């Protein structure tokens, strides 16, 4: 294992401190927690927006804290759900009386712990609603997950729910656009190599030198198939066609595209992949409204990528375009 | 070699097409070139700003094209200077009568080829000025370089010169702030592993499993020392102290900090490093005005990082803070 760390058992705390130190005017680290929260302007009465999950997916989730996006992010241990008490601390920190909305990726531990936190908050009179993101079309049920996994599409949920909350939307309105985003987002990924959890000290899985895995999860959960590495064009086709087959995309539909790197993939390769994805969409007369290429939802230093399509309507376009000051998603 | 590509000899063209396809409303790919240029609003008379260099450093340089930053970027083959005719095409594309400014990283081929392009432009009556960025304090002279290498500090030059040009600065004024930025920026990097040039098919160098290299260049050029991997805190100290020792940073000075990933380093590790860099600066009463953490100047899938400090004055602060619509540096 080659990593720039101090102590394999303390990477999350060191990271949280390092994030807070990068943006001291915008972020506060809640004492004795793994919660980072936005420094609210006093008197704000907006709905609070909280997300989080296991660490190792940076910039998810703390990179999405900022005006127009999240109000707080909870970092669990690497690839491990945050505990309910930590999520509860985040909820309390961002509640301004208008309620708090939770964006949860579909992993059994995350769903359980965020729901327990919501119950704790409810007992203290804080209104909490949530959405579970399950955009990964690769497999039904998986390690850690019942149903489909939540992956890079989650970032679109942060953006769109965040814009609605920032615009003064009610808790129900924020929930409604978040649910619409989940219903309209589909993703699929692939990997060339594994990341290494610091405390484990070795890669989570092994792929041969000529092998890739299609449909892999962001914790290295098994995908659909291991096979010989294909060309970028073939990978683009396989991922995009699977995504397109899963939802009723019709000619003339408008979509947002996210070409996401999983941690160690050079941006050059993401753009090469993007070229083919755009061609495939054009061939089906699906109009691309906006494209995002970069690392949005990673898996430590996994080499690989995912393709996300979000079907848009006028409301989603407007919310996607709204300003955001989150360091990892400035608009 | 495991890469998401189609043809190892065609990665740059495929990438340039993929970048253009991602931002069709903002960028145009000049036919039969490796030049991407901003779609100017008609009638603009600003100074044109051009940068570029070998590919493999993405998001440098095309990711910095946008309102408030570059007007065009020239992509050479991987780790290879673009030819003078390509740079000349970029100059012609962005000249609006106010002249064109070139930001060149200090590599012998880049300097030579950008200067030759400037001469070609001059012969056609286009005023061209340039700056050579040499922020890397690691070594004097190196493979491909006479003097110090230009690395991540170049991105600050793009930002600041770009803001000055956008604000209507003359060619001389743009040159003056670019020179001030170069004079005030210092960087140093380290690596845990090498990237692989696609056409070469194997890593550019080898480091043992317990080894790192301090002071390495963004093409894998030799650094100062190979030694056992140190902790993040020790790495932060070594890089930061070298940078601080090179320029007259005094208590009370304000700086911008860039913690740059070289391609395969998880953002978690960059933030861990940042925590210590901020501590070191605070201990010296150097005030951090703004911090940037992410991948800004990479070396394919090299694992490693660099630390850049830019000493600020009121003019540089204002230009650093000016709006930018470049996808890789939105402000």
XYZ file of C-alpha atoms in Angstrom:
662
model
C 0.000 0.000 0.000
C 1.389 3.395 -1.040
C -0.549 6.272 0.399
C -0.040 9.825 1.617
C -1.435 9.288 5.098
C -0.308 9.446 8.713
C -2.128 6.555 10.340
C -4.259 4.043 8.449
C -6.743 4.024 11.328
C -7.104 7.789 11.471
C -7.494 8.769 7.821
C -11.073 9.979 8.131
C -10.456 12.334 11.034
C -7.298 13.655 9.364
C -9.242 14.163 6.153
C -12.147 15.929 7.825
C -9.714 18.285 9.545
C -7.928 18.867 6.239
C -11.192 19.725 4.488
C -12.207 22.141 7.240
C -8.751 23.730 7.050
C -9.126 24.270 3.303
C -12.361 26.266 3.551
C -12.373 27.896 7.000
C -14.622 30.730 5.894
C -17.265 28.340 4.557
C -17.106 25.166 6.626
C -17.106 24.216 10.270
C -16.080 20.873 11.699
C -18.534 20.003 14.469
C -16.462 19.181 17.554
C -16.051 15.481 18.368
C -17.812 14.386 15.187
C -17.029 13.498 11.595
C -19.529 16.115 10.459
C -18.695 19.113 8.310
C -21.337 21.802 8.039
C -21.763 25.001 6.148
C -21.408 28.223 8.039
C -24.943 29.483 7.547
C -25.760 33.113 7.148
C -27.578 34.008 10.374
C -31.370 33.938 10.202
C -31.585 31.547 7.267
C -34.754 29.535 7.344
C -34.096 27.230 4.466
C -34.555 23.480 4.564
C -31.321 21.851 5.699
C -29.759 19.347 3.318
C -27.588 16.537 4.673
C -25.808 13.712 2.916
C -22.930 11.416 3.666
C -21.870 7.822 3.789
C -18.659 5.902 4.006
C -15.479 7.825 3.230
C -13.336 6.994 0.210
C -15.713 8.516 -2.344
C -14.285 12.031 -2.268
C -15.233 14.663 -3.297
C -18.453 12.977 -2.105
C -19.804 14.117 0.147
C -18.102 17.030 1.876
C -17.009 18.592 -1.429
C -20.670 19.243 -2.159
C -21.254 21.422 0.876
C -21.895 25.006 -0.086
C -24.464 27.584 -1.019
C -26.859 25.919 -3.448
C -25.981 22.377 -2.487
C -25.489 20.506 0.828
C -25.554 22.052 4.292
C -23.693 19.212 5.977
C -21.937 15.950 5.187
C -21.263 13.036 7.497
C -18.145 10.944 6.890
C -18.217 7.327 8.050
C -15.099 5.230 8.220
C -13.779 4.212 4.804
C -16.522 2.319 2.941
C -18.529 2.139 6.197
C -21.820 3.831 6.971
C -21.739 6.705 9.435
C -23.453 5.947 12.732
C -26.934 7.318 13.509
C -25.635 9.632 16.227
C -23.275 11.286 13.748
C -26.070 11.809 11.246
C -28.227 13.149 14.056
C -25.539 15.700 14.923
C -25.564 16.872 11.316
C -29.356 17.166 11.324
C -29.344 19.251 14.489
C -26.593 21.470 13.120
C -28.478 22.424 9.971
C -32.067 22.583 11.191
C -33.429 26.102 11.015
C -37.038 25.221 11.689
C -37.955 24.393 8.105
C -36.937 20.757 8.452
C -34.043 18.708 7.174
C -33.763 16.589 4.056
C -31.405 13.594 3.841
C -29.896 12.253 0.614
C -28.974 8.615 1.182
C -27.251 6.230 -1.205
C -28.866 2.812 -1.278
C -26.667 0.684 0.950
C -28.320 -1.250 3.738
C -26.204 0.330 6.482
C -26.639 3.866 5.186
C -30.393 3.528 4.845
C -30.731 2.027 8.318
C -28.513 4.578 10.019
C -29.925 7.646 8.273
C -33.460 6.442 9.088
C -32.536 5.913 12.721
C -31.086 9.413 12.821
C -34.333 10.738 11.366
C -36.237 9.036 14.181
C -33.955 10.578 16.784
C -34.552 13.975 15.204
C -38.279 13.404 15.016
C -38.274 12.680 18.760
C -36.776 16.133 19.259
C -39.358 17.773 17.055
C -37.245 18.210 13.935
C -39.087 17.352 10.731
C -36.955 15.080 8.573
C -37.575 13.577 5.151
C -35.240 11.565 2.969
C -34.662 10.046 -0.419
C -32.756 6.873 -1.248
C -30.704 7.064 -4.436
C -30.442 3.850 -6.463
C -29.187 4.883 -9.873
C -26.846 1.966 -10.598
C -28.484 -0.225 -13.246
C -25.771 -2.902 -13.119
C -27.261 -5.355 -10.629
C -30.202 -5.940 -8.327
C -29.014 -6.683 -4.804
C -25.305 -6.770 -4.072
C -22.872 -6.860 -1.179
C -24.204 -4.314 1.343
C -27.288 -3.530 -0.728
C -30.834 -4.672 -1.180
C -32.068 -3.416 -4.547
C -29.906 -1.208 -6.676
C -26.862 0.666 -5.455
C -26.558 4.431 -5.300
C -23.566 5.831 -7.146
C -22.644 8.979 -9.119
C -26.249 9.965 -9.854
C -26.361 10.969 -6.196
C -24.424 14.113 -7.064
C -27.263 15.283 -9.322
C -29.650 14.738 -6.402
C -27.451 16.891 -4.180
C -27.377 19.611 -6.812
C -31.049 19.668 -7.622
C -32.412 19.240 -4.095
C -29.840 21.780 -2.938
C -30.979 24.349 -5.470
C -34.604 23.824 -4.468
C -33.784 24.256 -0.784
C -31.683 27.336 -1.504
C -34.566 28.852 -3.449
C -36.750 28.548 -0.367
C -38.539 25.334 -1.282
C -40.460 23.602 1.504
C -39.406 20.223 2.832
C -42.088 18.571 0.693
C -40.978 20.466 -2.391
C -37.357 19.518 -1.844
C -38.395 15.903 -1.416
C -40.461 16.023 -4.564
C -37.612 17.255 -6.821
C -35.194 14.840 -5.188
C -37.552 11.943 -5.924
C -37.981 13.117 -9.487
C -34.193 13.237 -9.889
C -33.813 9.717 -8.517
C -36.557 8.501 -10.851
C -34.793 10.090 -13.832
C -31.142 9.188 -13.118
C -29.388 6.021 -14.248
C -25.708 5.084 -14.014
C -23.340 2.262 -14.683
C -19.644 1.807 -14.008
C -16.633 -0.334 -14.787
C -13.182 -0.813 -13.311
C -9.681 -1.629 -14.440
C -8.241 -1.938 -10.948
C -9.184 -1.773 -7.294
C -8.690 0.844 -4.622
C -7.084 -0.016 -1.299
C -8.820 0.647 2.007
C -6.049 2.086 4.214
C -6.854 -0.066 7.250
C -6.929 -3.203 5.074
C -3.603 -2.383 3.435
C -4.226 -4.291 0.238
C -6.448 -3.932 -2.832
C -10.066 -4.954 -2.352
C -10.026 -7.228 -5.373
C -7.706 -8.315 -8.151
C -8.139 -8.036 -11.891
C -5.677 -9.578 -14.301
C -3.531 -7.278 -16.439
C -5.809 -7.728 -19.434
C -9.087 -7.749 -17.520
C -11.825 -5.253 -16.669
C -15.019 -5.601 -14.678
C -18.282 -4.221 -15.990
C -20.945 -3.050 -13.564
C -18.701 -2.863 -10.530
C -19.824 -0.964 -7.428
C -18.027 1.943 -5.786
C -16.864 -0.309 -2.959
C -15.650 -2.950 -5.394
C -18.873 -4.962 -5.153
C -19.168 -7.499 -7.958
C -20.512 -6.307 -11.268
C -21.966 -8.208 -14.195
C -18.942 -9.599 -15.910
C -15.165 -9.789 -15.937
C -13.676 -9.909 -19.384
C -10.805 -8.726 -21.543
C -10.288 -4.962 -21.619
C -12.250 -3.449 -24.445
C -11.666 -0.187 -26.287
C -13.009 3.091 -24.926
C -15.653 3.063 -27.650
C -16.802 -0.423 -26.700
C -16.881 0.467 -23.006
C -18.882 3.596 -23.798
C -21.356 1.538 -25.805
C -21.789 -1.110 -23.170
C -22.349 1.352 -20.321
C -24.495 3.798 -22.266
C -26.705 1.154 -23.843
C -27.372 -0.470 -20.470
C -28.334 2.894 -19.035
C -30.507 3.791 -22.003
C -32.281 0.434 -21.926
C -33.354 0.957 -18.349
C -35.538 4.011 -18.679
C -37.781 5.366 -21.334
C -35.367 7.719 -23.095
C -37.013 8.864 -26.321
C -35.810 10.865 -29.295
C -35.914 14.553 -28.401
C -35.426 13.958 -24.680
C -32.900 16.188 -22.982
C -30.349 14.745 -20.580
C -27.469 15.758 -18.371
C -24.428 13.509 -18.765
C -21.872 12.736 -16.088
C -18.661 10.947 -17.046
C -17.228 10.117 -13.650
C -13.730 8.924 -12.833
C -13.414 6.437 -9.979
C -10.178 7.844 -8.592
C -7.124 6.901 -10.631
C -8.334 7.328 -14.193
C -6.631 10.161 -16.073
C -9.038 12.839 -17.211
C -7.731 12.204 -20.743
C -9.448 8.809 -20.680
C -12.714 10.238 -19.364
C -12.812 12.692 -22.256
C -12.032 9.950 -24.771
C -14.975 7.989 -23.342
C -17.138 11.096 -23.451
C -16.560 11.518 -27.172
C -18.223 8.175 -27.867
C -21.013 8.621 -25.320
C -22.005 11.873 -27.018
C -21.979 10.165 -30.420
C -24.231 7.386 -29.153
C -26.710 9.857 -27.695
C -26.715 11.964 -30.856
C -27.419 8.847 -32.904
C -30.557 8.312 -30.837
C -31.556 11.963 -31.074
C -31.192 12.381 -27.341
C -30.191 15.977 -26.739
C -27.422 16.662 -24.260
C -28.230 19.719 -22.197
C -25.036 19.726 -20.141
C -22.050 17.435 -19.618
C -19.923 16.979 -16.521
C -16.574 15.194 -16.816
C -14.395 14.598 -13.773
C -14.159 12.837 -10.444
C -17.473 13.200 -8.652
C -18.018 9.877 -6.854
C -14.828 7.895 -6.478
C -13.676 4.664 -4.926
C -10.308 5.607 -3.449
C -7.730 4.996 -6.211
C -9.871 2.660 -8.298
C -9.146 2.982 -12.016
C -12.409 3.043 -13.910
C -15.376 5.180 -14.683
C -19.130 5.457 -14.645
C -21.639 6.990 -17.019
C -24.724 8.715 -15.628
C -27.667 10.052 -17.586
C -30.275 12.269 -15.996
C -33.444 12.860 -17.958
C -34.411 16.510 -17.650
C -37.533 18.600 -17.716
C -37.754 22.389 -17.397
C -37.801 22.270 -13.611
C -34.751 20.014 -13.368
C -32.846 22.100 -15.924
C -33.449 25.256 -13.967
C -32.373 23.661 -10.696
C -29.318 22.043 -12.287
C -28.267 25.446 -13.634
C -28.765 27.341 -10.367
C -25.619 28.754 -8.747
C -23.593 26.519 -6.446
C -20.592 27.429 -4.342
C -19.735 23.850 -3.377
C -15.997 23.403 -4.087
C -16.527 20.217 -6.087
C -19.512 21.430 -8.101
C -19.318 25.142 -8.733
C -21.943 26.505 -11.084
C -1.006 -1.007 -19.474
C -4.691 -0.669 -18.518
C -6.347 2.324 -20.071
C -9.716 3.441 -21.377
C -8.551 4.343 -24.868
C -9.130 3.311 -28.464
C -5.711 3.579 -30.031
C -2.546 4.406 -28.122
C -1.357 6.516 -31.049
C -4.542 8.528 -31.294
C -5.289 9.441 -27.684
C -4.741 13.168 -28.082
C -7.072 13.607 -31.034
C -9.708 11.433 -29.351
C -9.346 13.488 -26.178
C -9.565 16.829 -27.944
C -12.747 15.674 -29.687
C -14.131 14.446 -26.369
C -13.441 17.785 -24.697
C -15.089 19.702 -27.524
C -18.071 17.352 -27.328
C -18.445 18.032 -23.607
C -18.755 21.804 -23.974
C -20.150 22.459 -27.460
C -21.665 25.786 -26.452
C -18.358 27.090 -25.116
C -15.577 25.456 -27.097
C -14.678 24.916 -30.701
C -12.137 22.462 -32.027
C -10.207 24.178 -34.825
C -10.349 21.867 -37.859
C -7.228 19.804 -38.559
C -5.492 20.979 -35.375
C -5.129 19.980 -31.737
C -6.343 23.410 -30.712
C -9.434 24.074 -28.632
C -10.633 27.655 -28.468
C -13.332 29.549 -26.686
C -16.324 30.634 -28.671
C -15.846 34.364 -28.267
C -18.700 36.749 -27.985
C -18.612 38.673 -31.254
C -16.805 42.001 -31.190
C -14.703 41.236 -28.141
C -11.457 43.161 -28.212
C -9.727 41.601 -25.246
C -6.183 40.300 -25.270
C -6.195 36.649 -26.303
C -4.713 34.184 -23.848
C -3.162 30.946 -25.090
C -1.496 28.135 -23.212
C -0.729 24.496 -23.864
C 1.985 21.929 -23.847
C 2.266 18.197 -23.956
C -0.910 16.247 -23.193
C -1.201 14.058 -20.121
C -1.520 16.936 -17.645
C -5.297 17.258 -17.804
C -7.227 19.313 -16.842
C -4.262 21.388 -18.056
C -4.614 23.036 -20.378
C -7.960 22.799 -22.136
C -9.889 22.622 -18.855
C -8.826 26.201 -18.207
C -10.441 27.613 -21.313
C -13.363 29.836 -20.456
C -14.507 33.316 -19.628
C -11.977 34.781 -17.206
C -9.197 32.363 -18.069
C -7.710 30.978 -21.312
C -9.002 31.641 -24.810
C -7.296 28.650 -26.391
C -5.198 25.630 -25.477
C -2.860 23.640 -27.689
C -2.423 19.944 -26.986
C 0.842 18.342 -28.024
C 1.315 14.604 -28.114
C 1.558 13.062 -24.636
C 4.451 14.703 -22.769
C 5.586 16.315 -26.046
C 5.576 20.001 -26.937
C 3.021 21.163 -29.467
C 4.524 22.241 -32.774
C 4.903 25.941 -33.637
C 2.292 25.747 -36.401
C -0.297 24.462 -33.917
C 0.459 27.270 -31.483
C 0.299 29.732 -34.380
C -3.186 28.441 -35.266
C -4.269 29.110 -31.685
C -2.816 32.621 -31.773
C -4.619 33.465 -34.996
C -7.867 32.063 -33.638
C -7.927 34.269 -30.549
C -6.412 37.494 -31.839
C -8.929 40.308 -31.785
C -6.509 43.110 -32.499
C -5.406 43.642 -28.905
C -2.626 41.088 -29.117
C -2.140 37.602 -27.755
C -0.423 36.485 -24.579
C 1.181 33.038 -24.246
C 1.632 31.175 -20.953
C 4.457 28.679 -21.405
C 5.755 26.142 -18.925
C 9.528 26.044 -18.792
C 10.476 23.045 -20.912
C 12.987 23.581 -23.680
C 10.676 22.325 -26.429
C 7.709 24.356 -25.222
C 9.697 27.556 -24.947
C 11.243 27.072 -28.373
C 7.998 26.211 -30.106
C 5.875 28.905 -28.489
C 8.561 31.490 -29.318
C 8.677 30.332 -32.926
C 4.907 30.622 -33.092
C 5.161 34.149 -31.719
C 7.592 35.000 -34.521
C 5.223 33.575 -37.127
C 2.444 35.700 -35.651
C 4.638 38.767 -35.531
C 5.345 38.338 -39.244
C 1.592 38.543 -39.800
C 1.282 41.647 -37.696
C -0.140 40.044 -34.540
C 1.413 41.397 -31.364
C 2.435 38.517 -29.095
C 4.005 38.512 -25.657
C 4.703 35.564 -23.389
C 5.755 34.466 -19.940
C 7.700 31.345 -18.988
C 6.538 29.683 -15.775
C 9.262 28.063 -13.663
C 7.690 27.512 -10.256
C 9.214 24.112 -9.405
C 11.865 24.655 -6.726
C 13.027 21.019 -6.744
C 15.922 21.154 -9.175
C 17.805 23.459 -11.511
C 17.985 21.960 -14.996
C 16.430 18.583 -15.663
C 15.449 16.307 -18.513
C 13.815 18.574 -21.128
C 14.497 21.735 -19.132
C 17.106 24.399 -18.714
C 16.499 26.149 -15.411
C 13.494 25.285 -13.279
C 10.475 23.399 -14.511
C 6.986 24.827 -14.763
C 4.339 22.832 -12.892
C 1.095 23.499 -10.998
C 1.820 27.176 -10.355
C 1.058 27.648 -14.050
C -2.635 27.364 -13.227
C -2.431 30.488 -11.061
C -0.808 32.285 -13.995
C -3.707 31.227 -16.240
C -6.180 32.470 -13.686
C -4.577 35.812 -12.951
C -3.523 36.719 -16.469
C -6.939 35.535 -17.651
C -8.739 37.800 -15.212
C -6.633 40.770 -16.273
C -7.319 40.116 -19.951
C -11.026 39.658 -19.278
C -11.108 42.968 -17.431
C -9.784 44.698 -20.533
C -6.121 44.868 -19.559
C -3.669 45.709 -22.342
C -1.108 43.192 -23.556
C 1.531 44.914 -21.420
C -0.701 44.863 -18.357
C -1.488 41.183 -18.824
C 2.202 40.454 -19.169
C 2.978 42.457 -16.061
C 0.547 40.537 -13.782
C 1.633 37.232 -15.309
C 5.272 38.053 -14.545
C 4.366 39.057 -11.024
C 2.535 35.751 -10.560
C 5.511 33.778 -11.830
C 7.798 35.735 -9.515
C 5.537 34.981 -6.543
C 4.684 31.283 -7.167
C 6.710 28.324 -5.912
C 5.886 24.611 -6.056
C 7.315 21.243 -5.272
C 6.049 17.726 -5.861
C 6.583 14.081 -4.982
C 5.464 10.745 -6.382
C 4.589 7.284 -5.174
C 4.269 5.763 -8.634
C 4.611 6.592 -12.307
C 2.107 7.263 -15.034
C 2.193 5.349 -18.306
C 2.448 7.114 -21.657
C -0.058 5.228 -23.864
C 2.267 4.890 -26.846
C 5.061 3.599 -24.591
C 2.817 1.054 -22.915
C 4.739 0.811 -19.675
C 5.371 3.055 -16.660
C 7.916 5.827 -17.166
C 9.886 4.822 -14.070
C 9.760 2.331 -11.239
C 9.641 2.951 -7.514
C 9.858 0.112 -5.014
C 6.787 -0.697 -2.899
C 8.174 1.228 0.057
C 9.699 4.077 -1.911
C 8.763 7.616 -2.883
C 10.538 10.250 -4.915
C 10.764 13.828 -3.687
C 10.967 16.667 -6.195
C 9.842 14.671 -9.200
C 8.694 16.443 -12.369
C 5.320 16.110 -14.070
C 6.852 13.980 -16.804
C 8.612 11.766 -14.297
C 11.856 13.726 -14.513
C 14.209 12.906 -11.661
C 13.704 14.731 -8.398
C 16.003 15.256 -5.450
C 15.858 11.974 -3.632
C 14.312 8.528 -3.551
C 13.689 7.245 -0.067
C 11.290 5.283 2.110
C 7.696 6.517 2.077
C 7.204 9.043 4.834
C 3.994 10.053 6.588
C 1.701 12.692 5.119
C 2.881 15.117 7.795
C 6.523 14.537 6.921
C 5.827 14.902 3.216
C 3.938 18.133 3.884
C 6.864 19.467 5.902
C 9.452 18.562 3.326
C 7.555 20.104 0.399
C 6.325 23.178 2.251
C 9.655 23.991 3.844
C 11.455 23.749 0.522
C 8.927 26.093 -1.023
C 9.057 28.522 1.885
C 12.848 28.592 1.864
C 12.927 29.679 -1.754
C 11.199 33.022 -1.534
C 10.977 35.719 1.055
C 7.754 34.701 2.804
C 7.425 36.763 5.955
C 5.040 36.666 8.896
C 1.827 38.400 7.891
C 2.177 37.598 4.203
C -0.913 36.284 2.478
C -0.743 33.310 0.159
C -2.911 31.133 -2.025
C -2.291 27.426 -1.519
C -2.714 24.719 -4.135
C -2.590 21.079 -3.074
C -2.445 19.335 -6.425
C -2.959 15.643 -7.141
C -0.845 14.168 -9.919
C -3.537 11.855 -11.293
C -4.118 8.771 -9.167
C -4.010 10.147 -5.639
C -7.336 9.960 -3.806
C -8.653 13.360 -2.778
C -8.731 12.020 0.781
C -4.935 12.001 0.781
C -4.697 15.510 -0.635
C -6.905 16.792 2.187
C -4.836 14.921 4.783
C -1.750 16.615 3.372
C -3.524 19.962 3.347
C -4.231 19.741 7.081
C -0.522 19.736 7.836
C 0.399 22.353 5.219
C -2.076 24.757 6.820
C -0.628 24.055 10.266
C 2.890 24.762 9.033
C 1.833 28.051 7.462
C -0.086 29.091 10.570
C 2.977 28.372 12.699
C 4.906 30.872 10.589
C 2.084 33.422 10.700
C 1.625 33.186 6.979
C -2.027 33.897 6.290
C -3.846 31.670 3.834
C -6.168 33.716 1.683
C -7.590 30.826 -0.332
C -6.892 27.110 -0.732
C -7.390 24.911 -3.781
C -7.322 21.130 -3.373
C -7.735 18.827 -6.355
C -6.218 17.729 -9.631
C -4.995 20.793 -11.506
C -1.757 19.725 -13.218
C -1.440 15.974 -13.482
C 0.957 13.440 -14.932
C -1.383 10.821 -16.381
C -2.047 8.322 -13.557
C 0.949 9.232 -11.428
C 0.267 8.847 -7.704
C 1.667 11.818 -5.865
C 1.103 15.473 -5.211
C 2.556 18.925 -5.319
C 2.279 21.928 -3.042
C 2.170 25.426 -4.533
C 2.275 28.712 -2.656
C 1.516 31.998 -4.354
C 2.383 35.154 -2.459
C -0.420 37.657 -2.889
C -0.878 41.379 -2.936
C -4.134 43.285 -3.368
C -3.945 43.163 -7.154
C -3.315 39.427 -7.278
C -6.090 38.740 -4.745
C -8.589 40.652 -6.798
C -7.600 38.873 -10.011
C -7.571 35.464 -8.312
C -11.100 36.102 -7.042
C -12.511 37.311 -10.365
C -15.161 35.101 -11.974
C -14.049 32.226 -14.176
C -16.196 29.902 -16.245
C -13.383 27.484 -17.100
C -14.696 23.969 -16.328
C -11.650 23.054 -14.239
C -11.395 26.336 -12.325
C -14.806 27.857 -11.778
C -14.873 30.860 -9.509
